[in-house]
């Protein structure tokens, strides 16, 4: 009897501890981000555990991270604009500054109710992009929050959705393809109107009678990321905590998931768009 009640107490304590821990570990949008534009259309709510962006005919809105990062495993949960979101674009990306900038992009292109969102991805290195891949999703991204992640380490950049990798951009510097690895990046997000191109190439216009359009964010996690400040990386002072993700490669299960997504959900790949590259495909397309 005594031992069972003490183990119950232990379990309760454990549950309490876990609950506290998850509270403490929860994203704090005030701490990690600042709202940069939108004149009140971007809001930090629920004890800074939720951020919402909105768009109406007059303006969209956006935010950026306070920190800059140089490598990281960065997760964010997003719930995209529901209903008729045609013409709207929710951009979520990392970018450095200057004319030879690096950038890692997720863009979510809205659609008519019932038609699928498009996830658009791109990677810029030293100012050069043109590396688009687009996907549909295997779920409705407006019904609930889902986790969109970027793993950026010296080996590769992996885009994932709910822990399923959808795209890998490998470090192919040894074949002459520049790879983002020297310029720290900030995280940016914005919700804006792009009905001149986003939905079916601009054929479907934004229905302003449905405004305001709202996208929501929660559970930002950059615990495994190297914060760059004053020319120094937080990871160099604490190498053990960062070692595993910094050298992480895709295991066999992830490779299998990646192939599944690419086979069933990829709708555009610059590496197979022969019309676009009459002089031959970019180097990384022939090497991956
Ligand atoms: C919208 O839905 C149409 C029809 O299913 C689809 O072809 C298109 O890829 C979807 N996404 C966008 C952004 O137009």
PDB file of C-alpha atoms and ligand atoms in Angstrom:
ATOM      1  CA  UNK A   1       0.000   0.000   0.000  1.00  0.00           C
ATOM      2  CA  UNK A   2       2.625   2.496   1.157  1.00  0.00           C
ATOM      3  CA  UNK A   3       4.786   1.840  -1.848  1.00  0.00           C
ATOM      4  CA  UNK A   4       1.912   2.216  -4.307  1.00  0.00           C
ATOM      5  CA  UNK A   5       0.851   5.552  -2.813  1.00  0.00           C
ATOM      6  CA  UNK A   6       4.410   6.803  -2.880  1.00  0.00           C
ATOM      7  CA  UNK A   7       4.721   5.810  -6.515  1.00  0.00           C
ATOM      8  CA  UNK A   8       1.473   7.662  -7.196  1.00  0.00           C
ATOM      9  CA  UNK A   9       3.002  10.707  -5.537  1.00  0.00           C
ATOM     10  CA  UNK A  10       6.073  10.264  -7.697  1.00  0.00           C
ATOM     11  CA  UNK A  11       3.929  10.079 -10.810  1.00  0.00           C
ATOM     12  CA  UNK A  12       2.025  13.199  -9.798  1.00  0.00           C
ATOM     13  CA  UNK A  13       5.261  15.028  -9.167  1.00  0.00           C
ATOM     14  CA  UNK A  14       6.575  13.907 -12.507  1.00  0.00           C
ATOM     15  CA  UNK A  15       3.403  15.105 -14.246  1.00  0.00           C
ATOM     16  CA  UNK A  16       3.665  18.446 -12.467  1.00  0.00           C
ATOM     17  CA  UNK A  17       7.284  18.756 -13.423  1.00  0.00           C
ATOM     18  CA  UNK A  18       6.542  17.955 -17.058  1.00  0.00           C
ATOM     19  CA  UNK A  19       3.692  20.465 -17.138  1.00  0.00           C
ATOM     20  CA  UNK A  20       5.929  23.170 -15.669  1.00  0.00           C
ATOM     21  CA  UNK A  21       8.715  22.260 -18.010  1.00  0.00           C
ATOM     22  CA  UNK A  22       6.502  22.503 -21.074  1.00  0.00           C
ATOM     23  CA  UNK A  23       5.251  25.894 -19.878  1.00  0.00           C
ATOM     24  CA  UNK A  24       8.793  27.140 -19.436  1.00  0.00           C
ATOM     25  CA  UNK A  25       9.902  25.636 -22.713  1.00  0.00           C
ATOM     26  CA  UNK A  26       6.961  27.132 -24.585  1.00  0.00           C
ATOM     27  CA  UNK A  27       7.651  29.825 -27.087  1.00  0.00           C
ATOM     28  CA  UNK A  28       7.681  33.319 -25.826  1.00  0.00           C
ATOM     29  CA  UNK A  29       6.996  35.478 -28.812  1.00  0.00           C
ATOM     30  CA  UNK A  30       7.798  38.717 -26.954  1.00  0.00           C
ATOM     31  CA  UNK A  31      11.225  37.411 -26.132  1.00  0.00           C
ATOM     32  CA  UNK A  32      12.078  35.877 -29.500  1.00  0.00           C
ATOM     33  CA  UNK A  33      10.375  38.155 -32.029  1.00  0.00           C
ATOM     34  CA  UNK A  34       9.374  41.674 -32.807  1.00  0.00           C
ATOM     35  CA  UNK A  35       6.503  42.828 -34.923  1.00  0.00           C
ATOM     36  CA  UNK A  36       7.922  44.861 -37.758  1.00  0.00           C
ATOM     37  CA  UNK A  37       4.992  46.081 -39.803  1.00  0.00           C
ATOM     38  CA  UNK A  38       1.221  45.995 -40.290  1.00  0.00           C
ATOM     39  CA  UNK A  39       0.031  48.791 -38.008  1.00  0.00           C
ATOM     40  CA  UNK A  40      -1.626  46.595 -35.355  1.00  0.00           C
ATOM     41  CA  UNK A  41      -2.497  43.719 -37.696  1.00  0.00           C
ATOM     42  CA  UNK A  42       0.143  41.482 -36.109  1.00  0.00           C
ATOM     43  CA  UNK A  43      -0.650  40.467 -32.542  1.00  0.00           C
ATOM     44  CA  UNK A  44       1.098  38.601 -29.738  1.00  0.00           C
ATOM     45  CA  UNK A  45      -1.527  36.896 -27.550  1.00  0.00           C
ATOM     46  CA  UNK A  46      -2.124  34.302 -24.797  1.00  0.00           C
ATOM     47  CA  UNK A  47       0.842  35.169 -22.569  1.00  0.00           C
ATOM     48  CA  UNK A  48       3.007  35.492 -25.661  1.00  0.00           C
ATOM     49  CA  UNK A  49       2.357  31.887 -26.647  1.00  0.00           C
ATOM     50  CA  UNK A  50       0.480  32.786 -29.808  1.00  0.00           C
ATOM     51  CA  UNK A  51       1.193  35.193 -32.618  1.00  0.00           C
ATOM     52  CA  UNK A  52      -1.275  36.092 -35.341  1.00  0.00           C
ATOM     53  CA  UNK A  53      -0.740  37.942 -38.591  1.00  0.00           C
ATOM     54  CA  UNK A  54      -3.589  39.442 -40.525  1.00  0.00           C
ATOM     55  CA  UNK A  55      -4.176  40.872 -43.949  1.00  0.00           C
ATOM     56  CA  UNK A  56      -6.919  43.146 -45.236  1.00  0.00           C
ATOM     57  CA  UNK A  57      -7.263  45.298 -48.308  1.00  0.00           C
ATOM     58  CA  UNK A  58      -5.156  48.089 -46.801  1.00  0.00           C
ATOM     59  CA  UNK A  59      -2.189  46.074 -45.546  1.00  0.00           C
ATOM     60  CA  UNK A  60      -0.618  42.802 -44.520  1.00  0.00           C
ATOM     61  CA  UNK A  61       1.684  42.371 -41.517  1.00  0.00           C
ATOM     62  CA  UNK A  62       4.919  40.771 -40.440  1.00  0.00           C
ATOM     63  CA  UNK A  63       7.457  39.979 -37.736  1.00  0.00           C
ATOM     64  CA  UNK A  64      11.109  39.060 -37.398  1.00  0.00           C
ATOM     65  CA  UNK A  65      13.306  37.293 -34.897  1.00  0.00           C
ATOM     66  CA  UNK A  66      15.339  39.307 -32.437  1.00  0.00           C
ATOM     67  CA  UNK A  67      18.251  36.888 -32.838  1.00  0.00           C
ATOM     68  CA  UNK A  68      20.357  36.033 -35.812  1.00  0.00           C
ATOM     69  CA  UNK A  69      21.332  32.395 -36.267  1.00  0.00           C
ATOM     70  CA  UNK A  70      24.192  30.647 -37.991  1.00  0.00           C
ATOM     71  CA  UNK A  71      23.002  27.035 -38.255  1.00  0.00           C
ATOM     72  CA  UNK A  72      20.121  25.612 -36.345  1.00  0.00           C
ATOM     73  CA  UNK A  73      17.224  23.264 -36.037  1.00  0.00           C
ATOM     74  CA  UNK A  74      14.306  25.657 -36.025  1.00  0.00           C
ATOM     75  CA  UNK A  75      10.673  24.650 -35.590  1.00  0.00           C
ATOM     76  CA  UNK A  76       7.555  26.730 -35.817  1.00  0.00           C
ATOM     77  CA  UNK A  77       3.926  25.645 -35.732  1.00  0.00           C
ATOM     78  CA  UNK A  78       1.675  27.406 -38.192  1.00  0.00           C
ATOM     79  CA  UNK A  79      -2.027  27.330 -38.857  1.00  0.00           C
ATOM     80  CA  UNK A  80      -2.631  28.867 -42.244  1.00  0.00           C
ATOM     81  CA  UNK A  81      -5.397  31.206 -43.418  1.00  0.00           C
ATOM     82  CA  UNK A  82      -8.603  29.116 -43.547  1.00  0.00           C
ATOM     83  CA  UNK A  83     -11.450  29.213 -46.042  1.00  0.00           C
ATOM     84  CA  UNK A  84     -11.009  31.089 -49.266  1.00  0.00           C
ATOM     85  CA  UNK A  85      -7.361  32.143 -48.951  1.00  0.00           C
ATOM     86  CA  UNK A  86      -6.737  32.495 -52.688  1.00  0.00           C
ATOM     87  CA  UNK A  87      -4.313  35.298 -53.461  1.00  0.00           C
ATOM     88  CA  UNK A  88      -2.779  35.380 -49.979  1.00  0.00           C
ATOM     89  CA  UNK A  89       0.805  34.357 -49.276  1.00  0.00           C
ATOM     90  CA  UNK A  90       2.198  33.476 -45.876  1.00  0.00           C
ATOM     91  CA  UNK A  91       5.976  33.660 -46.056  1.00  0.00           C
ATOM     92  CA  UNK A  92       8.164  32.117 -43.379  1.00  0.00           C
ATOM     93  CA  UNK A  93      11.876  32.265 -44.053  1.00  0.00           C
ATOM     94  CA  UNK A  94      15.411  32.821 -42.876  1.00  0.00           C
ATOM     95  CA  UNK A  95      17.510  35.455 -44.555  1.00  0.00           C
ATOM     96  CA  UNK A  96      20.819  37.242 -44.181  1.00  0.00           C
ATOM     97  CA  UNK A  97      21.471  40.783 -45.387  1.00  0.00           C
ATOM     98  CA  UNK A  98      23.331  42.434 -48.262  1.00  0.00           C
ATOM     99  CA  UNK A  99      23.492  41.898 -52.003  1.00  0.00           C
ATOM    100  CA  UNK A 100      24.998  38.397 -51.788  1.00  0.00           C
ATOM    101  CA  UNK A 101      22.551  37.191 -49.182  1.00  0.00           C
ATOM    102  CA  UNK A 102      21.588  33.655 -48.211  1.00  0.00           C
ATOM    103  CA  UNK A 103      17.965  32.656 -47.732  1.00  0.00           C
ATOM    104  CA  UNK A 104      15.913  29.579 -46.849  1.00  0.00           C
ATOM    105  CA  UNK A 105      12.249  29.952 -47.791  1.00  0.00           C
ATOM    106  CA  UNK A 106       8.912  28.464 -46.996  1.00  0.00           C
ATOM    107  CA  UNK A 107       5.989  30.214 -48.688  1.00  0.00           C
ATOM    108  CA  UNK A 108       2.409  29.080 -48.351  1.00  0.00           C
ATOM    109  CA  UNK A 109       0.222  30.034 -51.290  1.00  0.00           C
ATOM    110  CA  UNK A 110      -3.463  30.160 -50.435  1.00  0.00           C
ATOM    111  CA  UNK A 111      -6.267  28.733 -52.525  1.00  0.00           C
ATOM    112  CA  UNK A 112     -10.030  28.610 -52.941  1.00  0.00           C
ATOM    113  CA  UNK A 113     -11.900  26.719 -50.184  1.00  0.00           C
ATOM    114  CA  UNK A 114     -11.350  23.029 -50.674  1.00  0.00           C
ATOM    115  CA  UNK A 115      -8.447  23.462 -53.106  1.00  0.00           C
ATOM    116  CA  UNK A 116      -4.983  22.596 -51.845  1.00  0.00           C
ATOM    117  CA  UNK A 117      -2.437  25.060 -50.516  1.00  0.00           C
ATOM    118  CA  UNK A 118       0.908  25.083 -52.270  1.00  0.00           C
ATOM    119  CA  UNK A 119       4.108  25.030 -50.227  1.00  0.00           C
ATOM    120  CA  UNK A 120       6.758  26.821 -52.159  1.00  0.00           C
ATOM    121  CA  UNK A 121      10.416  26.377 -51.111  1.00  0.00           C
ATOM    122  CA  UNK A 122      13.608  28.020 -52.277  1.00  0.00           C
ATOM    123  CA  UNK A 123      17.253  28.313 -51.255  1.00  0.00           C
ATOM    124  CA  UNK A 124      19.426  31.319 -52.044  1.00  0.00           C
ATOM    125  CA  UNK A 125      23.157  31.182 -51.643  1.00  0.00           C
ATOM    126  CA  UNK A 126      25.233  34.300 -52.160  1.00  0.00           C
ATOM    127  CA  UNK A 127      22.323  36.138 -53.753  1.00  0.00           C
ATOM    128  CA  UNK A 128      21.372  33.426 -56.209  1.00  0.00           C
ATOM    129  CA  UNK A 129      18.071  31.565 -55.888  1.00  0.00           C
ATOM    130  CA  UNK A 130      16.024  30.072 -58.731  1.00  0.00           C
ATOM    131  CA  UNK A 131      15.843  26.778 -56.877  1.00  0.00           C
ATOM    132  CA  UNK A 132      12.113  26.404 -56.409  1.00  0.00           C
ATOM    133  CA  UNK A 133      10.400  23.224 -55.393  1.00  0.00           C
ATOM    134  CA  UNK A 134       6.670  23.157 -54.669  1.00  0.00           C
ATOM    135  CA  UNK A 135       4.484  20.695 -52.848  1.00  0.00           C
ATOM    136  CA  UNK A 136       0.938  20.003 -51.851  1.00  0.00           C
ATOM    137  CA  UNK A 137       0.322  18.595 -48.373  1.00  0.00           C
ATOM    138  CA  UNK A 138      -1.129  15.350 -47.112  1.00  0.00           C
ATOM    139  CA  UNK A 139      -3.419  17.222 -44.686  1.00  0.00           C
ATOM    140  CA  UNK A 140      -5.416  20.451 -44.491  1.00  0.00           C
ATOM    141  CA  UNK A 141      -2.919  23.019 -43.124  1.00  0.00           C
ATOM    142  CA  UNK A 142      -5.721  25.396 -42.128  1.00  0.00           C
ATOM    143  CA  UNK A 143      -7.575  23.000 -39.819  1.00  0.00           C
ATOM    144  CA  UNK A 144      -4.835  22.786 -37.225  1.00  0.00           C
ATOM    145  CA  UNK A 145      -1.318  23.743 -36.255  1.00  0.00           C
ATOM    146  CA  UNK A 146       1.479  21.797 -37.955  1.00  0.00           C
ATOM    147  CA  UNK A 147       5.212  21.980 -37.458  1.00  0.00           C
ATOM    148  CA  UNK A 148       7.377  23.429 -40.207  1.00  0.00           C
ATOM    149  CA  UNK A 149      11.087  22.991 -39.626  1.00  0.00           C
ATOM    150  CA  UNK A 150      14.394  23.963 -41.073  1.00  0.00           C
ATOM    151  CA  UNK A 151      17.463  21.961 -40.176  1.00  0.00           C
ATOM    152  CA  UNK A 152      20.451  23.979 -41.331  1.00  0.00           C
ATOM    153  CA  UNK A 153      23.853  22.546 -40.647  1.00  0.00           C
ATOM    154  CA  UNK A 154      27.139  22.512 -42.601  1.00  0.00           C
ATOM    155  CA  UNK A 155      26.083  19.342 -44.459  1.00  0.00           C
ATOM    156  CA  UNK A 156      22.656  20.275 -45.718  1.00  0.00           C
ATOM    157  CA  UNK A 157      19.434  22.198 -45.359  1.00  0.00           C
ATOM    158  CA  UNK A 158      16.409  20.012 -44.659  1.00  0.00           C
ATOM    159  CA  UNK A 159      12.857  21.349 -44.936  1.00  0.00           C
ATOM    160  CA  UNK A 160      10.405  19.268 -42.888  1.00  0.00           C
ATOM    161  CA  UNK A 161       6.705  19.205 -42.187  1.00  0.00           C
ATOM    162  CA  UNK A 162       5.644  17.432 -38.983  1.00  0.00           C
ATOM    163  CA  UNK A 163       9.079  15.782 -38.915  1.00  0.00           C
ATOM    164  CA  UNK A 164       8.713  14.457 -42.445  1.00  0.00           C
ATOM    165  CA  UNK A 165      11.463  15.840 -44.658  1.00  0.00           C
ATOM    166  CA  UNK A 166      10.106  17.276 -47.911  1.00  0.00           C
ATOM    167  CA  UNK A 167      13.279  18.730 -49.385  1.00  0.00           C
ATOM    168  CA  UNK A 168      17.029  18.482 -48.889  1.00  0.00           C
ATOM    169  CA  UNK A 169      19.535  20.973 -50.248  1.00  0.00           C
ATOM    170  CA  UNK A 170      22.941  19.375 -49.882  1.00  0.00           C
ATOM    171  CA  UNK A 171      26.220  21.119 -49.377  1.00  0.00           C
ATOM    172  CA  UNK A 172      27.836  20.574 -52.778  1.00  0.00           C
ATOM    173  CA  UNK A 173      30.563  23.155 -52.378  1.00  0.00           C
ATOM    174  CA  UNK A 174      33.089  20.585 -53.499  1.00  0.00           C
ATOM    175  CA  UNK A 175      31.314  20.638 -56.881  1.00  0.00           C
ATOM    176  CA  UNK A 176      31.315  24.436 -56.999  1.00  0.00           C
ATOM    177  CA  UNK A 177      27.804  25.139 -55.675  1.00  0.00           C
ATOM    178  CA  UNK A 178      27.862  27.875 -53.002  1.00  0.00           C
ATOM    179  CA  UNK A 179      26.280  26.805 -49.698  1.00  0.00           C
ATOM    180  CA  UNK A 180      24.951  29.145 -46.982  1.00  0.00           C
ATOM    181  CA  UNK A 181      27.358  28.820 -44.090  1.00  0.00           C
ATOM    182  CA  UNK A 182      29.016  32.140 -43.340  1.00  0.00           C
ATOM    183  CA  UNK A 183      26.201  34.677 -43.079  1.00  0.00           C
ATOM    184  CA  UNK A 184      23.958  34.682 -40.012  1.00  0.00           C
ATOM    185  CA  UNK A 185      20.256  34.770 -40.795  1.00  0.00           C
ATOM    186  CA  UNK A 186      17.224  36.215 -39.092  1.00  0.00           C
ATOM    187  CA  UNK A 187      13.791  34.580 -39.202  1.00  0.00           C
ATOM    188  CA  UNK A 188      11.073  36.566 -40.958  1.00  0.00           C
ATOM    189  CA  UNK A 189       7.409  36.006 -41.549  1.00  0.00           C
ATOM    190  CA  UNK A 190       4.722  37.969 -43.280  1.00  0.00           C
ATOM    191  CA  UNK A 191       1.212  37.657 -44.619  1.00  0.00           C
ATOM    192  CA  UNK A 192       0.549  39.631 -47.770  1.00  0.00           C
ATOM    193  CA  UNK A 193      -1.515  39.865 -50.909  1.00  0.00           C
ATOM    194  CA  UNK A 194       0.023  38.345 -54.020  1.00  0.00           C
ATOM    195  CA  UNK A 195      -3.036  37.821 -56.172  1.00  0.00           C
ATOM    196  CA  UNK A 196      -1.080  38.981 -59.213  1.00  0.00           C
ATOM    197  CA  UNK A 197       0.722  35.588 -59.244  1.00  0.00           C
ATOM    198  CA  UNK A 198       0.082  33.307 -56.276  1.00  0.00           C
ATOM    199  CA  UNK A 199      -3.036  31.336 -57.087  1.00  0.00           C
ATOM    200  CA  UNK A 200      -3.086  29.587 -60.439  1.00  0.00           C
ATOM    201  CA  UNK A 201      -0.572  32.071 -61.703  1.00  0.00           C
ATOM    202  CA  UNK A 202      -2.723  35.079 -60.781  1.00  0.00           C
ATOM    203  CA  UNK A 203      -5.996  33.881 -62.307  1.00  0.00           C
ATOM    204  CA  UNK A 204      -7.776  33.692 -58.943  1.00  0.00           C
ATOM    205  CA  UNK A 205      -8.019  37.026 -57.123  1.00  0.00           C
ATOM    206  CA  UNK A 206      -8.239  37.710 -53.416  1.00  0.00           C
ATOM    207  CA  UNK A 207     -11.836  37.906 -52.221  1.00  0.00           C
ATOM    208  CA  UNK A 208     -11.681  40.961 -49.952  1.00  0.00           C
ATOM    209  CA  UNK A 209     -15.201  40.327 -48.656  1.00  0.00           C
ATOM    210  CA  UNK A 210     -13.561  37.473 -46.645  1.00  0.00           C
ATOM    211  CA  UNK A 211     -10.962  39.794 -45.044  1.00  0.00           C
ATOM    212  CA  UNK A 212      -9.318  40.003 -42.587  1.00  0.00           C
ATOM    213  CA  UNK A 213      -7.280  36.877 -43.367  1.00  0.00           C
ATOM    214  CA  UNK A 214      -5.400  35.444 -40.405  1.00  0.00           C
ATOM    215  CA  UNK A 215      -2.471  33.039 -39.977  1.00  0.00           C
ATOM    216  CA  UNK A 216      -1.383  31.831 -36.513  1.00  0.00           C
ATOM    217  CA  UNK A 217       1.957  30.797 -35.010  1.00  0.00           C
ATOM    218  CA  UNK A 218       2.916  28.958 -31.849  1.00  0.00           C
ATOM    219  CA  UNK A 219       5.583  26.744 -30.254  1.00  0.00           C
ATOM    220  CA  UNK A 220       8.611  28.362 -31.784  1.00  0.00           C
ATOM    221  CA  UNK A 221      11.641  26.250 -30.912  1.00  0.00           C
ATOM    222  CA  UNK A 222      15.221  27.246 -31.599  1.00  0.00           C
ATOM    223  CA  UNK A 223      16.807  25.506 -28.640  1.00  0.00           C
ATOM    224  CA  UNK A 224      19.078  23.683 -31.045  1.00  0.00           C
ATOM    225  CA  UNK A 225      20.286  26.686 -32.947  1.00  0.00           C
ATOM    226  CA  UNK A 226      23.453  28.726 -32.837  1.00  0.00           C
ATOM    227  CA  UNK A 227      22.713  32.332 -31.984  1.00  0.00           C
ATOM    228  CA  UNK A 228      25.122  34.724 -33.623  1.00  0.00           C
ATOM    229  CA  UNK A 229      25.964  37.907 -31.803  1.00  0.00           C
ATOM    230  CA  UNK A 230      28.943  40.252 -31.870  1.00  0.00           C
ATOM    231  CA  UNK A 231      30.770  38.003 -34.290  1.00  0.00           C
ATOM    232  CA  UNK A 232      30.470  34.937 -32.064  1.00  0.00           C
ATOM    233  CA  UNK A 233      28.362  31.787 -32.149  1.00  0.00           C
ATOM    234  CA  UNK A 234      26.598  30.546 -29.011  1.00  0.00           C
ATOM    235  CA  UNK A 235      27.526  27.034 -30.149  1.00  0.00           C
ATOM    236  CA  UNK A 236      31.277  27.580 -29.967  1.00  0.00           C
ATOM    237  CA  UNK A 237      31.016  28.150 -26.228  1.00  0.00           C
ATOM    238  CA  UNK A 238      28.833  25.090 -25.736  1.00  0.00           C
ATOM    239  CA  UNK A 239      29.842  22.542 -28.359  1.00  0.00           C
ATOM    240  CA  UNK A 240      28.456  19.402 -26.720  1.00  0.00           C
ATOM    241  CA  UNK A 241      24.835  20.546 -26.667  1.00  0.00           C
ATOM    242  CA  UNK A 242      24.953  21.230 -30.389  1.00  0.00           C
ATOM    243  CA  UNK A 243      27.053  18.384 -31.697  1.00  0.00           C
ATOM    244  CA  UNK A 244      24.332  15.938 -32.735  1.00  0.00           C
ATOM    245  CA  UNK A 245      22.108  18.144 -34.888  1.00  0.00           C
ATOM    246  CA  UNK A 246      25.094  19.994 -36.330  1.00  0.00           C
ATOM    247  CA  UNK A 247      26.267  16.851 -38.052  1.00  0.00           C
ATOM    248  CA  UNK A 248      22.888  15.167 -38.428  1.00  0.00           C
ATOM    249  CA  UNK A 249      22.152  13.277 -41.623  1.00  0.00           C
ATOM    250  CA  UNK A 250      18.874  11.732 -42.728  1.00  0.00           C
ATOM    251  CA  UNK A 251      18.360   8.243 -41.378  1.00  0.00           C
ATOM    252  CA  UNK A 252      16.832   5.543 -43.571  1.00  0.00           C
ATOM    253  CA  UNK A 253      13.284   6.144 -42.347  1.00  0.00           C
ATOM    254  CA  UNK A 254      13.558   9.850 -43.132  1.00  0.00           C
ATOM    255  CA  UNK A 255      14.994   9.116 -46.563  1.00  0.00           C
ATOM    256  CA  UNK A 256      12.049   6.863 -47.235  1.00  0.00           C
ATOM    257  CA  UNK A 257       9.576   9.545 -46.093  1.00  0.00           C
ATOM    258  CA  UNK A 258      11.334  12.097 -48.261  1.00  0.00           C
ATOM    259  CA  UNK A 259      10.960   9.888 -51.321  1.00  0.00           C
ATOM    260  CA  UNK A 260       7.294   9.339 -50.477  1.00  0.00           C
ATOM    261  CA  UNK A 261       6.642  13.096 -50.344  1.00  0.00           C
ATOM    262  CA  UNK A 262       8.620  13.782 -53.499  1.00  0.00           C
ATOM    263  CA  UNK A 263       6.825  11.062 -55.394  1.00  0.00           C
ATOM    264  CA  UNK A 264       3.300  11.890 -54.241  1.00  0.00           C
ATOM    265  CA  UNK A 265       3.209  15.567 -53.288  1.00  0.00           C
ATOM    266  CA  UNK A 266       5.849  17.432 -55.262  1.00  0.00           C
ATOM    267  CA  UNK A 267       4.175  19.564 -57.925  1.00  0.00           C
ATOM    268  CA  UNK A 268       7.170  21.520 -59.219  1.00  0.00           C
ATOM    269  CA  UNK A 269      10.899  20.894 -59.252  1.00  0.00           C
ATOM    270  CA  UNK A 270      13.287  23.318 -60.938  1.00  0.00           C
ATOM    271  CA  UNK A 271      15.643  20.399 -61.451  1.00  0.00           C
ATOM    272  CA  UNK A 272      13.239  18.787 -63.921  1.00  0.00           C
ATOM    273  CA  UNK A 273      12.129  21.997 -65.672  1.00  0.00           C
ATOM    274  CA  UNK A 274      14.139  21.572 -68.866  1.00  0.00           C
ATOM    275  CA  UNK A 275      12.376  24.494 -70.606  1.00  0.00           C
ATOM    276  CA  UNK A 276      13.689  26.837 -67.978  1.00  0.00           C
ATOM    277  CA  UNK A 277      17.308  25.799 -68.331  1.00  0.00           C
ATOM    278  CA  UNK A 278      17.963  25.426 -72.059  1.00  0.00           C
ATOM    279  CA  UNK A 279      21.719  25.670 -71.430  1.00  0.00           C
ATOM    280  CA  UNK A 280      21.562  22.751 -68.998  1.00  0.00           C
ATOM    281  CA  UNK A 281      20.449  22.238 -65.426  1.00  0.00           C
ATOM    282  CA  UNK A 282      22.119  23.955 -62.472  1.00  0.00           C
ATOM    283  CA  UNK A 283      25.060  21.955 -61.091  1.00  0.00           C
ATOM    284  CA  UNK A 284      23.300  20.833 -57.919  1.00  0.00           C
ATOM    285  CA  UNK A 285      20.564  19.180 -60.008  1.00  0.00           C
ATOM    286  CA  UNK A 286      23.032  16.823 -61.632  1.00  0.00           C
ATOM    287  CA  UNK A 287      24.821  16.037 -58.377  1.00  0.00           C
ATOM    288  CA  UNK A 288      22.021  15.248 -55.892  1.00  0.00           C
TER     289      UNK A 288
HETATM  290  C1  LIG B   1      -5.002  25.559 -56.068  1.00  0.00           C
HETATM  291  O1  LIG B   1      -5.842  24.521 -56.522  1.00  0.00           O
HETATM  292  C2  LIG B   1      -5.617  24.123 -57.860  1.00  0.00           C
HETATM  293  C3  LIG B   1      -6.694  23.104 -58.241  1.00  0.00           C
HETATM  294  O2  LIG B   1      -6.614  21.961 -57.454  1.00  0.00           O
HETATM  295  C4  LIG B   1      -4.202  23.588 -57.987  1.00  0.00           C
HETATM  296  O3  LIG B   1      -3.941  23.259 -59.345  1.00  0.00           O
HETATM  297  C5  LIG B   1      -3.183  24.605 -57.488  1.00  0.00           C
HETATM  298  O4  LIG B   1      -1.892  24.039 -57.463  1.00  0.00           O
HETATM  299  C6  LIG B   1      -3.554  25.068 -56.096  1.00  0.00           C
HETATM  300  N1  LIG B   1      -2.616  26.019 -55.531  1.00  0.00           N
HETATM  301  C7  LIG B   1      -2.386  27.265 -55.973  1.00  0.00           C
HETATM  302  C8  LIG B   1      -1.464  28.090 -55.175  1.00  0.00           C
HETATM  303  O5  LIG B   1      -2.925  27.702 -56.975  1.00  0.00           O
END
